[in-house]
Coordinates of C-alpha atoms and ligand atoms in Angstrom, one line a residue:
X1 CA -12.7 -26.6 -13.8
X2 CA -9.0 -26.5 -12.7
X3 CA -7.6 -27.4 -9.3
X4 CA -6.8 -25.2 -6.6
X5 CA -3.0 -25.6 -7.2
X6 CA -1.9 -24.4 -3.6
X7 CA -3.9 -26.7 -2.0
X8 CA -1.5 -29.6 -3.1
X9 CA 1.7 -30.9 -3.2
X10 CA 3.9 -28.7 -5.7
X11 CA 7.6 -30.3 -7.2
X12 CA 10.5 -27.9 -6.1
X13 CA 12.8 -29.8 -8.7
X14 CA 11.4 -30.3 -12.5
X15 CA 13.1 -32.1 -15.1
X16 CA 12.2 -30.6 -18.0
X17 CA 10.7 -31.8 -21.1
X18 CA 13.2 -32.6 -23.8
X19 CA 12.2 -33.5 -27.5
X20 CA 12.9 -35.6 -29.2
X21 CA 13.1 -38.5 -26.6
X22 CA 15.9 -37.2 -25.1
X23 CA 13.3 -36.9 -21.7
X24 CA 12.2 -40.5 -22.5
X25 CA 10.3 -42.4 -19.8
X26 CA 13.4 -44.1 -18.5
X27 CA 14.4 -40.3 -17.0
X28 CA 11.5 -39.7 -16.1
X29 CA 11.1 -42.3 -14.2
X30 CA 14.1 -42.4 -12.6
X31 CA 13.1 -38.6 -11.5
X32 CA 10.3 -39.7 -10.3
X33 CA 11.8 -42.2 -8.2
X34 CA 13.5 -39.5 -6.6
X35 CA 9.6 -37.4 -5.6
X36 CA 10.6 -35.0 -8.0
X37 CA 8.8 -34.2 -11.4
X38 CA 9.9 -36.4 -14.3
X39 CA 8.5 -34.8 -17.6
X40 CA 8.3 -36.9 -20.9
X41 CA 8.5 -35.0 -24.2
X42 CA 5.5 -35.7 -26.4
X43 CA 7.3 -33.7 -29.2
X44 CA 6.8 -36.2 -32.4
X45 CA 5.8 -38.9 -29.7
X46 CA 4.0 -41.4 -33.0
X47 CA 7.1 -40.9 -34.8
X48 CA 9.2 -42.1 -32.0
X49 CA 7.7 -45.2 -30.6
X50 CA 7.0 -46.6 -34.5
X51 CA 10.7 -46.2 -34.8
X52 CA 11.3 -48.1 -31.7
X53 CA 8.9 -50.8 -32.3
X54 CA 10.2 -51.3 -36.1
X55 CA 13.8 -51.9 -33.9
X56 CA 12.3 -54.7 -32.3
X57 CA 11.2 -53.6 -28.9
X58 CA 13.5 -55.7 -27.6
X59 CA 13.3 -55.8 -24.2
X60 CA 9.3 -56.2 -24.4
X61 CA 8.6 -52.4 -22.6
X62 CA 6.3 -51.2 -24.9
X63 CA 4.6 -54.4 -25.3
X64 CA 3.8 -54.2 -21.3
X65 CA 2.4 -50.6 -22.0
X66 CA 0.1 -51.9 -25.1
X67 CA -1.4 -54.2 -23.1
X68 CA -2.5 -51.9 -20.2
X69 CA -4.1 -49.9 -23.0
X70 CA -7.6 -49.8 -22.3
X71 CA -8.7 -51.0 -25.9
X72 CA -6.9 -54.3 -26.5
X73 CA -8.1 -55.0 -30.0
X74 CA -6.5 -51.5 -31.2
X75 CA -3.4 -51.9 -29.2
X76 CA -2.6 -55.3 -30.6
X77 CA -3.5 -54.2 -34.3
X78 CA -0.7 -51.0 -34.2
X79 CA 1.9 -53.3 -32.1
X80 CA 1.4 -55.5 -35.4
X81 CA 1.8 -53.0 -37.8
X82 CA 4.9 -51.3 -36.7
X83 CA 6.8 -54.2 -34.8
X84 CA 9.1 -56.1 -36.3
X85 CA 10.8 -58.9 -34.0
X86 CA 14.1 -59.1 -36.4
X87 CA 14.6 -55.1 -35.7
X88 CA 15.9 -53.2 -38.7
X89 CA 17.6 -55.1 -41.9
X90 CA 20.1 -52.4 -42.3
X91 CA 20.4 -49.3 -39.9
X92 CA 18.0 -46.3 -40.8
X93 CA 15.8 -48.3 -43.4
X94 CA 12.3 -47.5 -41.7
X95 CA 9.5 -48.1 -43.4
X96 CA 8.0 -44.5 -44.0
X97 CA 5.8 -42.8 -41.7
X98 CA 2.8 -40.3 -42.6
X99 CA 3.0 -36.9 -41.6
X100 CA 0.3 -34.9 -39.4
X101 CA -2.3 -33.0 -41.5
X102 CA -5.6 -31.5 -40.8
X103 CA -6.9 -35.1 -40.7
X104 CA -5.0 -37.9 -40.7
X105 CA -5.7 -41.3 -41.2
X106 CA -7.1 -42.9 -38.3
X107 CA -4.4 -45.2 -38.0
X108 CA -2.3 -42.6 -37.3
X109 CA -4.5 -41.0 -34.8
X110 CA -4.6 -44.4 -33.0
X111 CA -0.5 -44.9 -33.2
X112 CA -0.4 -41.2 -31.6
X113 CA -2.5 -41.7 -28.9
X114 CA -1.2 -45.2 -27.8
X115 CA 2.3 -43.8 -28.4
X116 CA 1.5 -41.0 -26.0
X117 CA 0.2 -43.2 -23.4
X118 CA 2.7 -45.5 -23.3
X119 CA 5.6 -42.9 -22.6
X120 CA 3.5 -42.0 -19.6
X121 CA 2.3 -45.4 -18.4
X122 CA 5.8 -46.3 -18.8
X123 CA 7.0 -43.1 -17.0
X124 CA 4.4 -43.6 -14.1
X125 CA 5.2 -47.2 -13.3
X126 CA 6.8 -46.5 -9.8
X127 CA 6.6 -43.4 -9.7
X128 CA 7.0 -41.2 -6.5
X129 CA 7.0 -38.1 -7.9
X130 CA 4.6 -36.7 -10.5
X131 CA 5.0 -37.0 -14.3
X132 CA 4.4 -34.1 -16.4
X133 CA 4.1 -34.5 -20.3
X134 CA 5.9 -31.7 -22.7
X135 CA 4.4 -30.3 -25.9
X136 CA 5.1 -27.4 -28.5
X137 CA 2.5 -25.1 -28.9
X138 CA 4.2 -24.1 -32.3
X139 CA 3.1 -28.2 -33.7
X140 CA -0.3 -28.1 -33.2
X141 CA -1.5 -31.4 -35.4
X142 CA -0.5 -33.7 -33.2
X143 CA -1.2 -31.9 -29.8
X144 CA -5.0 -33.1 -29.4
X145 CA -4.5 -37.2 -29.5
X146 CA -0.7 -36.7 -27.6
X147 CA -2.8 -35.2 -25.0
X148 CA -5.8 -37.7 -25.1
X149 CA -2.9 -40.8 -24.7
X150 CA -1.3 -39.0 -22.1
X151 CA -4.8 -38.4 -20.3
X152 CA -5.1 -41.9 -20.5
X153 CA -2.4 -42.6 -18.7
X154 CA -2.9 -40.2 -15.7
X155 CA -0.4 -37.5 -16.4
X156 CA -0.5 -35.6 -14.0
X157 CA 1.1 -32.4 -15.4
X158 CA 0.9 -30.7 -19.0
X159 CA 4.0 -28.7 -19.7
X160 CA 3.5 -26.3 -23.0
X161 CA 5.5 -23.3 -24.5
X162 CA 7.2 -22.4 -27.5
X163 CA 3.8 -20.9 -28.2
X164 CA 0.9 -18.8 -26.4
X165 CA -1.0 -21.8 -25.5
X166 CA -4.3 -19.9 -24.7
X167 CA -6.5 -23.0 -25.9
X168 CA -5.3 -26.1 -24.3
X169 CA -6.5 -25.9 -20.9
X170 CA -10.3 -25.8 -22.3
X171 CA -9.2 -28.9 -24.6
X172 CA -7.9 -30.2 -21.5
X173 CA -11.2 -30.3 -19.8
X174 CA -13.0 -31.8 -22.6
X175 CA -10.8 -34.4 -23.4
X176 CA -10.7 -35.7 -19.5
X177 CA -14.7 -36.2 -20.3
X178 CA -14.4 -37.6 -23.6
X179 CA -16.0 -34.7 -25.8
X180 CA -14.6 -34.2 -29.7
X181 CA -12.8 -31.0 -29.9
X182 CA -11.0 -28.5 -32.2
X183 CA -7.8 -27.3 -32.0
X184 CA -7.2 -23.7 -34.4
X185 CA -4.5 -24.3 -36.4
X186 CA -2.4 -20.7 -37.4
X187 CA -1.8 -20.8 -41.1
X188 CA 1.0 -18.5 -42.8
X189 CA -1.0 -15.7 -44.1
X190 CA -2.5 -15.2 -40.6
X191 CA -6.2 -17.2 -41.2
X192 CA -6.9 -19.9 -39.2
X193 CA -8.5 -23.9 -39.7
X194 CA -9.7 -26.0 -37.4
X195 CA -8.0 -29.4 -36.5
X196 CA -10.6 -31.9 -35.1
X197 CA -10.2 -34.5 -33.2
X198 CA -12.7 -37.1 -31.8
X199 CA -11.8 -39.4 -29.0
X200 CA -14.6 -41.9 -29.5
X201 CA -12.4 -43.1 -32.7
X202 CA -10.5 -44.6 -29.8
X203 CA -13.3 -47.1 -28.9
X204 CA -12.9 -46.7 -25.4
X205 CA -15.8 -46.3 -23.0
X206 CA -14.6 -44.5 -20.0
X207 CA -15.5 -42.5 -16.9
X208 CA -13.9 -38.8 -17.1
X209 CA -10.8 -39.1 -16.3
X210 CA -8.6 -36.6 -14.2
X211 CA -7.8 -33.1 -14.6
X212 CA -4.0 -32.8 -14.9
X213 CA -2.3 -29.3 -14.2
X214 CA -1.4 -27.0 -17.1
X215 CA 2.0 -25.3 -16.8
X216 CA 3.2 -22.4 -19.4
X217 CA 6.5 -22.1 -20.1
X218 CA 7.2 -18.4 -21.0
X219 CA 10.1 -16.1 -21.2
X220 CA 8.2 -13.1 -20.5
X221 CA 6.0 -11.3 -17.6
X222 CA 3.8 -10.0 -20.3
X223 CA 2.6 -13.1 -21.2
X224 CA 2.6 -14.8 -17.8
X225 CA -0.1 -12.0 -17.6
X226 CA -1.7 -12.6 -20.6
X227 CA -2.2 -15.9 -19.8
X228 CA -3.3 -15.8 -16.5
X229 CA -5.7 -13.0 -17.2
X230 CA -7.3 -16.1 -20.1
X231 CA -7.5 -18.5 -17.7
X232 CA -6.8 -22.5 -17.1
X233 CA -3.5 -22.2 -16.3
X234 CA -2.0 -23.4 -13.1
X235 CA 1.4 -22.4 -13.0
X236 CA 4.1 -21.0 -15.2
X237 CA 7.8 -22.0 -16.0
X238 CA 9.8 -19.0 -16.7
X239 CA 12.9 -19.9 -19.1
X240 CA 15.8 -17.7 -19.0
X241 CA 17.6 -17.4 -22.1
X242 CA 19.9 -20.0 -21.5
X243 CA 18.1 -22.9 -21.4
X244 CA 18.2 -25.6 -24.2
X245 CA 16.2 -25.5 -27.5
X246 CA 14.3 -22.9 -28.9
X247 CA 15.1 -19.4 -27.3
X248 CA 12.8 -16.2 -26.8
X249 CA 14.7 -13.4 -29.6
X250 CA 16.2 -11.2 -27.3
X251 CA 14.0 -7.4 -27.5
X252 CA 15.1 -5.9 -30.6
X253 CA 16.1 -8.8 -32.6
X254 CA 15.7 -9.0 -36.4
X255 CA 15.5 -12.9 -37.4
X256 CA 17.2 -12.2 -40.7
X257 CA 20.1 -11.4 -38.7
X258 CA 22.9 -13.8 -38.9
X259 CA 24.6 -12.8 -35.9
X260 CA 24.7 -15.1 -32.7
X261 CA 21.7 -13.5 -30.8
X262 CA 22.8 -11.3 -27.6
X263 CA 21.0 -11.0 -24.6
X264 CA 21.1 -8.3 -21.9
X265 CA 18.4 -7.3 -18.7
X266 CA 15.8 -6.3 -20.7
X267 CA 15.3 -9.9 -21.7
X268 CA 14.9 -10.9 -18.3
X269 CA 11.2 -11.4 -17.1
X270 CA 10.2 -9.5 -14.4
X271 CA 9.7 -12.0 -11.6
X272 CA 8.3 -9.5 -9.3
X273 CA 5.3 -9.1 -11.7
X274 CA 5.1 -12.8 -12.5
X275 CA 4.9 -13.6 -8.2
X276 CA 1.9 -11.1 -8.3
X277 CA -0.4 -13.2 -10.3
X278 CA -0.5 -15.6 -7.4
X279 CA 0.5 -18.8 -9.3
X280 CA 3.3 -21.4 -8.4
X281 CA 6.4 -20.7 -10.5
X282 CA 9.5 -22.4 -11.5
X283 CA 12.8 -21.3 -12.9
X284 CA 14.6 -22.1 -15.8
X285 CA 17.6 -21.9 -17.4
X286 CA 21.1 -22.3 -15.6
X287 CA 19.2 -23.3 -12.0
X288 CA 22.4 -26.5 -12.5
X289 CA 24.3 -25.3 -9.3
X290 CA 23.1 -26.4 -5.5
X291 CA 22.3 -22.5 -4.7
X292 CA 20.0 -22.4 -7.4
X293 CA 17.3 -23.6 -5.8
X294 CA 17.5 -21.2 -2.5
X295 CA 17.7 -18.5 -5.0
X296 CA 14.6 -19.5 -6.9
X297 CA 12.6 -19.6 -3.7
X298 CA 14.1 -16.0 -2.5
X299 CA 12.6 -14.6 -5.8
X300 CA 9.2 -16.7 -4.7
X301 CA 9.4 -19.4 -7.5
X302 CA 8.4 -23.0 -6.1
X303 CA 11.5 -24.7 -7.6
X304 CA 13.7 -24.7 -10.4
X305 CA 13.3 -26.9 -13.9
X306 CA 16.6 -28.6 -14.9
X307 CA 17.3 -29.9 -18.4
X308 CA 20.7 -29.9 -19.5
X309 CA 22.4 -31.5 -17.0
X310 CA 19.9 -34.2 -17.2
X311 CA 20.6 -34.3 -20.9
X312 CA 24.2 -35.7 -21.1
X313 CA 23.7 -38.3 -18.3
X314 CA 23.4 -41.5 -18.2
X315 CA 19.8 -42.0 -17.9
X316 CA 18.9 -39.8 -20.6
X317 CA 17.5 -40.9 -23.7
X318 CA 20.0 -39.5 -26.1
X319 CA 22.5 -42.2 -28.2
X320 CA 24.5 -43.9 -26.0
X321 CA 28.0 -43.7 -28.2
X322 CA 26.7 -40.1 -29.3
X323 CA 25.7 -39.1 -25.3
X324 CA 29.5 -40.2 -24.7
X325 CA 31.1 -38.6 -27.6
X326 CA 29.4 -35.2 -26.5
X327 CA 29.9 -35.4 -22.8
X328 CA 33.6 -36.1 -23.6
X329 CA 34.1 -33.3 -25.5
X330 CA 32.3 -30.9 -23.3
X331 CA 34.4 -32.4 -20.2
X332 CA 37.7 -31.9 -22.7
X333 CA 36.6 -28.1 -23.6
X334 CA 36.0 -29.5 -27.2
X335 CA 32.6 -28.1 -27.6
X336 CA 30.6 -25.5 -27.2
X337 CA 26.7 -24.2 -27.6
X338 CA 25.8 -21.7 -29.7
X339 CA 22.7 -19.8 -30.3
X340 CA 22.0 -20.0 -33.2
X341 CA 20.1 -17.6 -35.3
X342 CA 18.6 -19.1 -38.4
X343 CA 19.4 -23.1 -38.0
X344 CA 15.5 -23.5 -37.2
X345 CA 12.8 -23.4 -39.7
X346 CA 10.8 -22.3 -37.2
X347 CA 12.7 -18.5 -37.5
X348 CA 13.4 -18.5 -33.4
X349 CA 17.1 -18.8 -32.0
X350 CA 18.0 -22.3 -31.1
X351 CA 20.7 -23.9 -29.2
X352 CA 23.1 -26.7 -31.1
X353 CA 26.1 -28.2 -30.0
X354 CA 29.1 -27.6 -32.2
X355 CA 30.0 -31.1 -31.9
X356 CA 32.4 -32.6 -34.7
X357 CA 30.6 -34.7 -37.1
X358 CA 27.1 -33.6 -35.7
X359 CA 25.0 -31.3 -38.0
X360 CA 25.7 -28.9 -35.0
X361 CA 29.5 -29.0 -35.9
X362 CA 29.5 -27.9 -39.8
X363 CA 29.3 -24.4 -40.5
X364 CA 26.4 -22.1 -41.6
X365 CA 27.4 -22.5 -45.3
X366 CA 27.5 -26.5 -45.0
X367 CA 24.9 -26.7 -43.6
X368 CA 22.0 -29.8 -44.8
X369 CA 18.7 -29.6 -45.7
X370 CA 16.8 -32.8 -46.3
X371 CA 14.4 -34.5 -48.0
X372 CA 11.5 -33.4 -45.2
X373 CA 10.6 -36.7 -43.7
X374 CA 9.1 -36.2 -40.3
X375 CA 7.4 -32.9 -41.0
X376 CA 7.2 -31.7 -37.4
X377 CA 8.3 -28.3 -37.6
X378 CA 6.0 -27.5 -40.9
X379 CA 4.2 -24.7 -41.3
X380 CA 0.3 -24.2 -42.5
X381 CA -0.2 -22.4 -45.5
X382 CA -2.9 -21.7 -48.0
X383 CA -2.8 -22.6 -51.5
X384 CA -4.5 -20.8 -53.9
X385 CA -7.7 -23.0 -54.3
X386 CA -8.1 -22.4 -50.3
X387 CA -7.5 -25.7 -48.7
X388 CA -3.8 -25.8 -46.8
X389 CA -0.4 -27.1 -47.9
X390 CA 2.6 -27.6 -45.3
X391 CA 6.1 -26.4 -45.9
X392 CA 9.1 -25.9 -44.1
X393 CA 11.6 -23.6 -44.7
X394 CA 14.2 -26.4 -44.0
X395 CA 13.2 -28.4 -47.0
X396 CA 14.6 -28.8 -50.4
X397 CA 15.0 -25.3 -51.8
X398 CA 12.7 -26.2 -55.1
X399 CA 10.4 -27.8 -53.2
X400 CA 10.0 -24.7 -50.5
X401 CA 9.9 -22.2 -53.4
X402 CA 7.2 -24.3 -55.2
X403 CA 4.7 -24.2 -52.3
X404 CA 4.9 -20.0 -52.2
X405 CA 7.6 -19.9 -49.7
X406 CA 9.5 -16.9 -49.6
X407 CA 13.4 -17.1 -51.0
X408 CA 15.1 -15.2 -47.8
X409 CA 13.3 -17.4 -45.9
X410 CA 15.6 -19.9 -46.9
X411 CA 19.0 -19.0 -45.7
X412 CA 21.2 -21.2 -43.6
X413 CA 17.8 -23.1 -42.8
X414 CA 19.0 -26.7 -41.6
X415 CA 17.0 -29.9 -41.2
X416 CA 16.2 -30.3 -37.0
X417 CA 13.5 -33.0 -37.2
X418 CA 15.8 -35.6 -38.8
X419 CA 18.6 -34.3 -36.5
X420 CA 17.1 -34.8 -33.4
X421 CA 15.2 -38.0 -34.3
X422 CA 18.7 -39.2 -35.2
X423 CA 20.4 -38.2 -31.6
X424 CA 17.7 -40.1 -30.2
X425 CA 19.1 -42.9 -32.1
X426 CA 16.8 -43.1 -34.6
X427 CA 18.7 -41.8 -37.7
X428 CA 17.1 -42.5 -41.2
X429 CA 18.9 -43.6 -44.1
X430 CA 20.3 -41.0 -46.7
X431 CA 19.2 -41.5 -50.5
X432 CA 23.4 -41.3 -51.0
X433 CA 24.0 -43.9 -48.3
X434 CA 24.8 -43.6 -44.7
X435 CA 22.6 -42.3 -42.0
X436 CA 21.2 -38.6 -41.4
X437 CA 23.5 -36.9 -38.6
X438 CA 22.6 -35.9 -35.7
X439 CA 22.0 -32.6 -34.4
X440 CA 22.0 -31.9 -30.6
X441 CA 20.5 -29.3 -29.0
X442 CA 21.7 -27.9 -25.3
X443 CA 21.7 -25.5 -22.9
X444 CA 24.6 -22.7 -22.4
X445 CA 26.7 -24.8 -19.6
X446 CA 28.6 -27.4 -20.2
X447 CA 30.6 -27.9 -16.8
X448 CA 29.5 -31.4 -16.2
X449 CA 32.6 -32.3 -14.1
X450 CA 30.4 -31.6 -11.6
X451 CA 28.1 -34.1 -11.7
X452 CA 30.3 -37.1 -12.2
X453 CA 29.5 -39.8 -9.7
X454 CA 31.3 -42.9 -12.0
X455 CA 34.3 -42.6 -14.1
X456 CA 34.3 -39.8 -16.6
X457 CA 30.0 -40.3 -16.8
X458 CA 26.9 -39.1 -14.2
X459 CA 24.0 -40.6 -13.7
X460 CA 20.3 -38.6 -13.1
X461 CA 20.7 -39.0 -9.0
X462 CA 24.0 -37.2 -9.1
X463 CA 22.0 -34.4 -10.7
X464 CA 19.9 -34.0 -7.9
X465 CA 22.5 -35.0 -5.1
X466 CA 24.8 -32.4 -6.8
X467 CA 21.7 -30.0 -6.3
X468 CA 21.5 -30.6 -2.8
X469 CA 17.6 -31.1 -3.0
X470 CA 15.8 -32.7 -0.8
X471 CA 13.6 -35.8 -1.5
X472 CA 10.2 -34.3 -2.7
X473 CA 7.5 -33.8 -3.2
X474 CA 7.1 -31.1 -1.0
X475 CA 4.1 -29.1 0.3
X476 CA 4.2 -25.2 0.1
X477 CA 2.5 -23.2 2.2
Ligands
FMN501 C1 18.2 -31.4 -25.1 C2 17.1 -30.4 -24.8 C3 15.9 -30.5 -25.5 C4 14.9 -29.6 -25.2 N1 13.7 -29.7 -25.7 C5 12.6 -29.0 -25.3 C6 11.3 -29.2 -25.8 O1 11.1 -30.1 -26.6 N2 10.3 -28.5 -25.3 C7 10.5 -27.4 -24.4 O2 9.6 -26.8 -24.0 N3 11.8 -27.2 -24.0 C8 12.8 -27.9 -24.4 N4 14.1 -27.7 -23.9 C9 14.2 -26.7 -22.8 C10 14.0 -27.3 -21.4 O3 12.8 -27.9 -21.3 C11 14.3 -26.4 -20.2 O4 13.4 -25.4 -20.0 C12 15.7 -25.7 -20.2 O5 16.6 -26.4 -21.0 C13 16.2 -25.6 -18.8 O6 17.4 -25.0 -18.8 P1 18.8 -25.8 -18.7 O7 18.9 -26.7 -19.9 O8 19.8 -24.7 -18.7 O9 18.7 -26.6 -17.4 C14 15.1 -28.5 -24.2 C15 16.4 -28.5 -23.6 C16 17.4 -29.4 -23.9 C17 18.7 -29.3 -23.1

């Protein structure tokens, strides 16, 4: 059963999820403080905190959120097997990490789900505001113990596109009472599997817990419609096309093309259509200027979801030096954001940075692909004695090509996972010495002389002072 969302408090001002960790808990939080929505990214969530713990954990924050883990004896056992007090020998030598599966190890479930609730917990510690956790439909291993952890925690919104997320609300409603569930994983040649996952291989024994909201994000009415008419969902985002990360094609698009997508009006959602369903909305995409949220509300959206102005400030969880370096540059006219047509294995327009000595900043034909070590953007296929294989079309050429993959799939493919791990400071080590770059994704604007409240740098309050909203949360009618 889902709550009658108009019966509570709704956020006019979202900050939006941002993988990897570049919406970390320490943004949202700071959000939060403010009674507006903070929203975590749960996007490779394990990955993330086993980095962080093998770099020493330093100031003891995710210790404090193992131990308000409600199964002590697993906390302590995955804090042991990923910490280590010295922090890294040599920058980027991590020990290596498994990649999701149809069933992973349960160590790995564990890590995910502790990992998931700690971002929250951490998140949530103040709060004012509610915290919202963000996930990919398009990586579905993972999505059934990030959501468990973040359950745990009390998150009190679930943010999903990238996707038609038709199934998570109903695994919402088991998991808030405990019951084993099964995610349908889409393979390549347009079969499905199942993806399991039990939480009583958590230990825990637990009342149900609390029925967070579900918020699509989508870039169309259509599937606002689509969506409402299957039920579950509270609320919708509706992302323009210049928001950060992946990007709706614009109508008509081929994704062999190699040209810089181009939008026009037919791309816009009808908002008209999307008011009639009778949920709360939000806006997204550009909202960055202190009209944008009058205009949101004329058009009846709730509020507006901000991202990339939250991005380059000073409480965002992207590099420090890097964050610097790119804010710089944009402040200098020195970079720009492209759209870019097939960087992502994942075949859908995505926004990089052309920042100089960024993967962003080399051109198409220099551009790297890796040794695939995080695996997050993998696709399912099936091999030819029936049980599935993962590949990525961002992978070693050989490799791709061995596992069935299709040659044109190939071209000007670049490595994101490793990229965006790295800009959230977390860069492996090459085989040929040095560190992976990083590769940062934003949205269209880049005017951030606006924002800055110290010298030549903004934190996430002069976001929100700059766009004149109120302290929230606030009630709508
Ligand atoms: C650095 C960055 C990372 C993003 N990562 C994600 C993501 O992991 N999941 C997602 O749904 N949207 C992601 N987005 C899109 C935002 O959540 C948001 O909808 C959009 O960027 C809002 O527009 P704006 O950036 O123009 O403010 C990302 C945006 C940025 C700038």
């Amino acid at each position: 059963m889902t709550k009658d969302i108009s019966k509570i408090d709704l956020p006019i001002l979202i900050q939006g999820g941002m993988g990897v960790s570049i919406s970390s808990w320490k943004l949202a939080r700071k959000v939060a403080r403010r009674g507006h929505m903070g929203v975590v990214s749960g996007t490779a969530i394990e990955r993330v905190m086993a980095l962080r713990l093998q770099e020493g954990d330093e100031d003891g924050q995710i210790r404090r959120a193992f131990d308000a883990f409600p199964n002590r004896e697993l906390a302590n056992r995955i804090y042991k097997r990923w910490h280590n007090p010295d922090g890294l020998a040599e920058p980027g030598q991590y020990k290596g990490l498994t990649m999701y599966g149809v069933n992973p190890p349960q160590h790995f479930l564990e890590l995910t789900v502790i990992a998931a609730f700690t971002e929250v917990w951490l998140a949530k510690e103040e709060k004012a505001g509610p915290i919202g956790i963000n996930l990919l439909e398009k990586i579905q291993a993972p999505t059934l113990p990030v959501l468990y952890g973040a359950l745990l925690a009390g998150v009190d919104y679930v943010l999903m596109g990238a996707g038609i997320p038709r199934e998570i609300p109903g695994h919402m409603d088991q998991l808030c009472q405990h019951q084993s569930c099964s995610l349908r994983l889409n393979v390549d040649d347009g079969s499905t599997e199942s993806i399991p996952f039990d939480p009583n291989v958590i230990g825990l024994n637990l009342p149900p817990l609390a029925r967070p909201q579900f918020l699509a994000i989508i870039s169309s009415h259509v599937l606002a419609m689509a969506l409402a008419r299957s039920g579950g969902v509270d609320g919708f985002i509706v992302e323009g096309h210049m928001a950060g990360g992946h990007n709706a094609p614009p109508r008509g698009w081929s994704s062999d093309s190699n040209d810089e997508p181009v939008y026009g009006p037919r791309d816009n959602p009808d908002l008209e259509r999307v008011r009639k369903l009778g949920k709360p909305f939000w806006l997204a995409g550009a909202q960055n200027h202190s009209e944008a949220l009058k205009e949101a509300q004329a058009a009846g959206a709730v509020g507006i979801q901000v991202d990339t102005a939250f991005a380059f400030c000073s409480d965002s969880g992207m590099d420090k030096n890097l964050r610097k370096r790119a804010l710089s540059a944009a402040l200098n006219g020195t970079t720009r954001t492209i759209t870019e047509a097939r960087g992502s294995p994942t075949g859908f327009p995505f926004k990089t940075l052309d920042l100089e000595d960024t993967e962003g900043g080399r051109p198409a034909e220099e551009r790297k692909r890796q040794v695939c070590i995080h695996g997050c953007l993998r696709s399912a296929y099936r091999k030819e004695d029936g049980s599935i294989g993962w590949r990525c079309a961002s992978e070693l050429e050989s490799t791709f090509l061995t596992k069935g993959g299709e040659e044109g799939e190939l071209t000007d493919r670049r490595c994101v996972c490793n990229g965006l791990l790295a800009t959230a400071g977390h860069p492996h080590a090459m085989k040929e010495g040095g560190v992976e770059l990083p590769l940062i994704t934003s949205g269209a604007y880049l005017d951030f002389e606006r924002f800055l409240n110290e010298k030549d740098d903004y934190d996430a309050d002069a976001v929100i002072d700059l766009l004149g909203i109120p302290y929230g949360p606030m009630a709508v009618a």
